[in-house]
Coordinates of C-alpha atoms in Angstrom, one line a residue:
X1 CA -7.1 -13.3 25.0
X2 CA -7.2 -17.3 24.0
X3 CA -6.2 -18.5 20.6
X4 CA -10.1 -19.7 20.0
X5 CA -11.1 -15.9 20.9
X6 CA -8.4 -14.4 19.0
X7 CA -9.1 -16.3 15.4
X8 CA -13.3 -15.8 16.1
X9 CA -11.9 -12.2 16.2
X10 CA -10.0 -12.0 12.8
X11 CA -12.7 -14.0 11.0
X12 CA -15.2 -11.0 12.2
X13 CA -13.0 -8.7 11.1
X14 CA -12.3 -10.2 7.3
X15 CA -16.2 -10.4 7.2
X16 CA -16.9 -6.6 8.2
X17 CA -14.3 -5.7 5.8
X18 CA -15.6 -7.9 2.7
X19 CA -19.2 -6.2 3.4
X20 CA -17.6 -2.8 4.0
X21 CA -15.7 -3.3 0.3
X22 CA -18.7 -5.0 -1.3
X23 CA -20.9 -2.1 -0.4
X24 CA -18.2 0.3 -1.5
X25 CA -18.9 -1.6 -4.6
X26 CA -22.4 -1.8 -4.6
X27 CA -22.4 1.9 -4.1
X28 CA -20.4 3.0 -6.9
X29 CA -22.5 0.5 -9.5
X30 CA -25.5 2.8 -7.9
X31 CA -24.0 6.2 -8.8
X32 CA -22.8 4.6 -12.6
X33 CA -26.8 3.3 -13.1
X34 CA -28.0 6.3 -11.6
X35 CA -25.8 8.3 -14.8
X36 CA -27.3 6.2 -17.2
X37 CA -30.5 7.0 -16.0
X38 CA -31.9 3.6 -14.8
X39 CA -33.7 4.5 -11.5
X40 CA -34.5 1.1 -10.7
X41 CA -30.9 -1.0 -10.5
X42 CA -29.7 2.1 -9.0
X43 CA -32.1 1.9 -6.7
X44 CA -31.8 -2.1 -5.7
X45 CA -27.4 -1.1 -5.4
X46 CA -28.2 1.3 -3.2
X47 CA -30.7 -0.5 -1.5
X48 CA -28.1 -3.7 -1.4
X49 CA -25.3 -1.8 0.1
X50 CA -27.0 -0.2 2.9
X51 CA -28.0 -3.3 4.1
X52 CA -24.4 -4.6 3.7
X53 CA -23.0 -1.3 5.7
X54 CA -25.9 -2.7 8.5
X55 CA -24.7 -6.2 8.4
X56 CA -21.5 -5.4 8.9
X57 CA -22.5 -3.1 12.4
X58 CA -24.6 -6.0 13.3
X59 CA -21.6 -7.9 13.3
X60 CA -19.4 -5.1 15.1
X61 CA -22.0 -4.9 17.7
X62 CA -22.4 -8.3 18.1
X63 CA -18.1 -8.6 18.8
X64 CA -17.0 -12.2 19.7
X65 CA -20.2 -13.5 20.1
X66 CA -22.0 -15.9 17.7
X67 CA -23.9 -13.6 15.0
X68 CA -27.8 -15.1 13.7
X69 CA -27.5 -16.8 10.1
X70 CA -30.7 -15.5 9.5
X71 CA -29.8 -11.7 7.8
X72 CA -27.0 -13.6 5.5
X73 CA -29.8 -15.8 4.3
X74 CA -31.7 -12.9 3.9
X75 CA -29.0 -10.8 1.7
X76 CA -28.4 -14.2 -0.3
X77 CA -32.2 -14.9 -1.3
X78 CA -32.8 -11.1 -2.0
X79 CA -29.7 -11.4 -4.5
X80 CA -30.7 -14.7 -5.7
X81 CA -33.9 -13.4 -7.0
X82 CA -34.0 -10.2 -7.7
X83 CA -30.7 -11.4 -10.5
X84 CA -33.1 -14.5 -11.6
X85 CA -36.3 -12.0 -12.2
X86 CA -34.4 -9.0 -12.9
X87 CA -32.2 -11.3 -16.2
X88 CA -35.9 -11.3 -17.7
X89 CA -36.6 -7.4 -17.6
X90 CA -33.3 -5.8 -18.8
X91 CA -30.0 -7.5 -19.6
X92 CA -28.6 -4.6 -17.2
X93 CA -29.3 -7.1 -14.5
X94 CA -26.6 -10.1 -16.1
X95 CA -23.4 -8.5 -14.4
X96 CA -25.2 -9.3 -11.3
X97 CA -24.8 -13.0 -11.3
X98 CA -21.3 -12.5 -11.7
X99 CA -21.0 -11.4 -7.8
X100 CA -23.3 -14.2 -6.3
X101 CA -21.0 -17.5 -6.5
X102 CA -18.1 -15.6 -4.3
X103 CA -20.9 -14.1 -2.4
X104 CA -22.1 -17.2 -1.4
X105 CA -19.1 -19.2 -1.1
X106 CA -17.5 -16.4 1.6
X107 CA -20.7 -16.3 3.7
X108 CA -21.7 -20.0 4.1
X109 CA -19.7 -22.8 5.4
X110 CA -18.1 -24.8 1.8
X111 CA -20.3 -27.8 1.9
X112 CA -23.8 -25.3 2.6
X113 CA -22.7 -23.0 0.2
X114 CA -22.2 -25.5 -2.6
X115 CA -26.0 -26.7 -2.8
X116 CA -27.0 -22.8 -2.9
X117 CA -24.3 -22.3 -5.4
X118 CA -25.6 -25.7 -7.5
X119 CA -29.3 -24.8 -7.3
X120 CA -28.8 -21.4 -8.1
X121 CA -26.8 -22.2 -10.8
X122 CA -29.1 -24.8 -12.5
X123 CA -32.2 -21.9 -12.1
X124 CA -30.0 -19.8 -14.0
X125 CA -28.8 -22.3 -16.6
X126 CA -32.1 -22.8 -17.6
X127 CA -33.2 -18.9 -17.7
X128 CA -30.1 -18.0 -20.0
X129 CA -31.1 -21.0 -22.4
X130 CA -34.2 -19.8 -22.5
X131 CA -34.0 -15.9 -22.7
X132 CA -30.9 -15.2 -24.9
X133 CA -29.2 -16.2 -27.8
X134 CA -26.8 -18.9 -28.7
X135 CA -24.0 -15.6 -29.4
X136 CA -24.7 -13.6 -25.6
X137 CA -25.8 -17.2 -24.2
X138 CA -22.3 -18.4 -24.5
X139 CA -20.9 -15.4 -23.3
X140 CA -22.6 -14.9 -20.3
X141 CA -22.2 -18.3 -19.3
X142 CA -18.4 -18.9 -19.9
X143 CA -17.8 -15.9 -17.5
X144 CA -20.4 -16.9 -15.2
X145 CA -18.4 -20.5 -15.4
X146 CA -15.0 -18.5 -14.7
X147 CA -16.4 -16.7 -12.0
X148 CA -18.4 -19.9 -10.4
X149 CA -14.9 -22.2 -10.6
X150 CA -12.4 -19.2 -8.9
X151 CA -15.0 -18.8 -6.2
X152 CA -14.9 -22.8 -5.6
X153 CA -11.0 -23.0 -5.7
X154 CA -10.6 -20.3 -3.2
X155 CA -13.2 -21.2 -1.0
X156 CA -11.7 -25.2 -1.4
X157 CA -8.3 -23.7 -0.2
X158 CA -10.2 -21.4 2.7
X159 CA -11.4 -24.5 3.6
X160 CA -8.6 -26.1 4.5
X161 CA -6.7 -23.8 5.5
X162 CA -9.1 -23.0 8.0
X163 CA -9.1 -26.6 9.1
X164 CA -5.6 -26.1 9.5
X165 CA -5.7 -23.4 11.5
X166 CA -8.5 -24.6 13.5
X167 CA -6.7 -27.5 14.6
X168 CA -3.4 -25.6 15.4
X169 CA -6.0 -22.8 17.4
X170 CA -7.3 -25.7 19.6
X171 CA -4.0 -27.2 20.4
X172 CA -3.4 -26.8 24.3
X173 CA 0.3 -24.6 24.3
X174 CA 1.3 -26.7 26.9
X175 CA 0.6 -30.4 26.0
X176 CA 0.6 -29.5 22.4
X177 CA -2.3 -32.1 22.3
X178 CA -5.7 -31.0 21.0
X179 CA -8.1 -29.0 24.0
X180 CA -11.7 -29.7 24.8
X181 CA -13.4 -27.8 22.3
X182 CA -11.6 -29.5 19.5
X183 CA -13.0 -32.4 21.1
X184 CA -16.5 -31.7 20.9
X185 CA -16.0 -31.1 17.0
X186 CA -14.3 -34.3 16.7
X187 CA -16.2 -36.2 18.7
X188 CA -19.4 -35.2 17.1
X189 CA -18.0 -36.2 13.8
X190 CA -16.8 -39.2 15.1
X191 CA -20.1 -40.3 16.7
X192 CA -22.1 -39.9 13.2
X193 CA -19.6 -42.4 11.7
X194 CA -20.0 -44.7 14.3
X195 CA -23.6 -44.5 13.8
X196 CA -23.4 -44.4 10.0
X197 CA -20.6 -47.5 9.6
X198 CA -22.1 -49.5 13.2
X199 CA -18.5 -49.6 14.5
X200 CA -17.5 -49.1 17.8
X201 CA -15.7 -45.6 19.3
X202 CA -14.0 -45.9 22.7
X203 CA -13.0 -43.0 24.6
X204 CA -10.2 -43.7 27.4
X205 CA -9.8 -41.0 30.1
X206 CA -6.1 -40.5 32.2
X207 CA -6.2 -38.6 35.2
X208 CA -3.0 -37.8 36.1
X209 CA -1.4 -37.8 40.0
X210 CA -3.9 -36.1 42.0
X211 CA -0.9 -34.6 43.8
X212 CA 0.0 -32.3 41.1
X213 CA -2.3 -30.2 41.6
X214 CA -0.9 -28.8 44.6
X215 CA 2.5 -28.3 42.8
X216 CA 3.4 -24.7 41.2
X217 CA 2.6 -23.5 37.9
X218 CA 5.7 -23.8 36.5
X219 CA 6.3 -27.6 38.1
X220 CA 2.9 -28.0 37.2
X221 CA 2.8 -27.3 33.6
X222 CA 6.6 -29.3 32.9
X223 CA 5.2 -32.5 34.1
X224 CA 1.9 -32.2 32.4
X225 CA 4.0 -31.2 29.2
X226 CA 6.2 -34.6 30.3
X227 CA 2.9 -36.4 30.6
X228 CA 1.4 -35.3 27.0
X229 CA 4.2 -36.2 25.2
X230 CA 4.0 -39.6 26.8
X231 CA 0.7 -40.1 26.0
X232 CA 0.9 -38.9 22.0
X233 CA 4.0 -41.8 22.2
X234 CA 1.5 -44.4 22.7
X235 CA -1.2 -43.2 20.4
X236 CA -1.7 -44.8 16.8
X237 CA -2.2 -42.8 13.9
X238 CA -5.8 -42.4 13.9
X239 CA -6.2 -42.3 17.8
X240 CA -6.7 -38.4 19.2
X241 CA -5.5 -37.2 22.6
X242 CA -7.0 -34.3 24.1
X243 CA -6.7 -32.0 27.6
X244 CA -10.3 -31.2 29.0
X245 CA -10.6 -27.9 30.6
X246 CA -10.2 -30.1 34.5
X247 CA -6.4 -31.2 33.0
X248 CA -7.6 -35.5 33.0
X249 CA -6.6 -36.3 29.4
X250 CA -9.2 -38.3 26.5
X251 CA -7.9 -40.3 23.9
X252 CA -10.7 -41.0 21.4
X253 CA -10.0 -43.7 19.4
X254 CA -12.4 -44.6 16.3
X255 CA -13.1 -48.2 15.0
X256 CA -11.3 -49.6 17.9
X257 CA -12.7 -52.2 20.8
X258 CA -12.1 -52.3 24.6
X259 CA -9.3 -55.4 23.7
X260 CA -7.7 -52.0 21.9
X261 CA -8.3 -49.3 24.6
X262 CA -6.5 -52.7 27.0
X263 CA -3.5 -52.5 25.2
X264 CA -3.6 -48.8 24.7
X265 CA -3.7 -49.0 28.5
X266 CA -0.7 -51.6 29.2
X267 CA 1.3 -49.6 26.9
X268 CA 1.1 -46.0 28.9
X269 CA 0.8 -47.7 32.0
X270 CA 4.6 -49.7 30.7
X271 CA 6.0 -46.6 29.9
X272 CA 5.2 -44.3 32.7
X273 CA 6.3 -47.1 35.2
X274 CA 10.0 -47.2 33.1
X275 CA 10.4 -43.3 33.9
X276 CA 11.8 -41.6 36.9
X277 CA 11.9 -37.8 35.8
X278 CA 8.4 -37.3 38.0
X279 CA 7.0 -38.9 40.8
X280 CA 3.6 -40.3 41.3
X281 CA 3.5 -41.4 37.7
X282 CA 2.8 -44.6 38.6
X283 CA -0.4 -43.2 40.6
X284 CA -1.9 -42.5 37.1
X285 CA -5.9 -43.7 36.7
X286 CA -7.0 -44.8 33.2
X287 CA -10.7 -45.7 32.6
X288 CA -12.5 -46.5 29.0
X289 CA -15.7 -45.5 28.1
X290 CA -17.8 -47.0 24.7
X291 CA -20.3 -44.7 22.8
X292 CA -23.7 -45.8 23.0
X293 CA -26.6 -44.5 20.1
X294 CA -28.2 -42.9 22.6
X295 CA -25.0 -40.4 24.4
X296 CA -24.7 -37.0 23.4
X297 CA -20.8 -34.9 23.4
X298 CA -21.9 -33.6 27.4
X299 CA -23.1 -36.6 28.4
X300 CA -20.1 -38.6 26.9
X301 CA -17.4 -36.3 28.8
X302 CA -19.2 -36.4 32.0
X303 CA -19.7 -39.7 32.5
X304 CA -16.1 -39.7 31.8
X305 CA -15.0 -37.5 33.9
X306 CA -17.1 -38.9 37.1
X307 CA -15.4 -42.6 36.5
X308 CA -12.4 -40.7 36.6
X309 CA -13.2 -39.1 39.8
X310 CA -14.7 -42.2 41.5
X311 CA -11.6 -43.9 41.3
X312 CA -9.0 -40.9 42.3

């Protein structure tokens, strides 16, 4: 199994279990109302967990592949509302609000789940001010407050440490430089900047010796290790190299021109030239590319890929 597969598996499986233990939850709130006698609540628990106990077969059913948005939308706006109209019936409904912020913030992505969390929060702010004393109005908003500000710290540190892990996911074992899917996420960032800022991004492809390929894979994979870590040598700090899935090389490199990409060039070209661990590194091809408005991330690669080809 690849790296990418196995961490799409473990993030499945930490979702199935949240909305497995969150139903467990929602259940036993469902027996407690149902003691008290309040039909209704017990009714929208139950009603809440069942659909979490389906969410999480979809997402069993679905295994590694991508799941719709659509029914976590779904579960979030049901929430949303039935704790906004249900605050103005019975203050049974208040402990509610409680679960949505780490709700939300485990579901969504950080930055979509922050303008839910802020919207939902200002509908509520203004319903509590409204319906409830100054005494119960300060309550329920300092633990709603306590509860909002632990769901954004851990979903700040799942952030980044999923960024972390991302990164170290898409790293080719080999090269130990960054494969082609991290390149589509960076290049699409990368591309919005440029459009955003007007600055230039050039892309330089390196195909190496086309008589490698015929080597082992052992003698194979040492001299394409040999050749990645020449190529991260010659990178600058905010320049990226990457292995597409063919094994020619991409080095993206943001706010730069071609006179950059040029010396980026001589330099490899010096360096591979003043080594005799592997032949046919001086047969090395290195082309540039420049984004234009109009590309796209498939467009971008393959037009960089058939320069490389053209002049093997």
């Amino acid at each position: 199994m690849e790296k990418a597969q196995f961490h799409t598996l473990v993030v499945l499986q930490v979702k199935v279990l949240y909305c497995l233990f969150a139903a467990l939850g929602l259940s036993v709130i469902a027996v407690l109302d149902l003691i008290e006698s309040t039909n209704v609540y017990a009714a929208v628990a139950a009603g809440f967990s069942v659909l979490l106990l389906l969410y999480a077969v979809y997402l069993l059913m679905r295994g590694h592949k991508r799941a719709s948005p659509y029914p976590e939308w779904a579960l979030v706006f049901l929430l949303c509302l039935f704790t906004l109209f249900g605050m103005q019936q019975t203050d049974q409904a208040t402990h509610w609000i409680y679960f949505v912020p780490g709700y939300v913030y485990f579901l969504f992505p950080f930055h979509v789940a922050t303008y839910v969390a802020l919207v939902y929060s200002t509908a509520l702010f203004l319903l509590i001010v409204q319906e409830y004393d100054s005494y119960l109005r300060l309550q329920i908003l300092f633990t709603y407050a306590a509860c909002y500000l632990f769901a954004v710290m851990y979903a700040m540190l799942n952030e980044r440490n999923n960024r972390g892990l991302i990164e170290i996911v898409n790293t080719d074992p080999v090269t130990q430089v960054y494969n082609e899917y991290q390149l589509q996420l960076d290049l699409n960032k990368e591309m919005t900047r440029a459009d955003r800022q007007s600055s230039e991004l050039i892309l330089v492809g390196v195909a190496i010796p086309p008589r490698w390929h015929t080597l082992k894979a052992e003698d194979y994979e040492q001299r394409l290790s040999f050749f990645g870590k020449k190529l991260k040598r010659c990178l600058r700090k905010y320049d990226t190299c990457y292995r597409l899935n063919s094994d020619n090389f991409i080095i993206l490199m943001p706010h730069s021109s071609s006179d950059d990409a040029e010396r980026l060039q001589e330099d490899l070209l010096d360096d591979l030239a003043g080594s005799d661990r592997f032949e046919g590194l001086t047969q090395v091809k290195v082309v540039q590319d420049v984004y234009r408005p109009e590309d796209d991330i498939p467009s971008m690669i393959k037009r960089i890929q058939e320069v490389l080809s053209n002049v093997q």
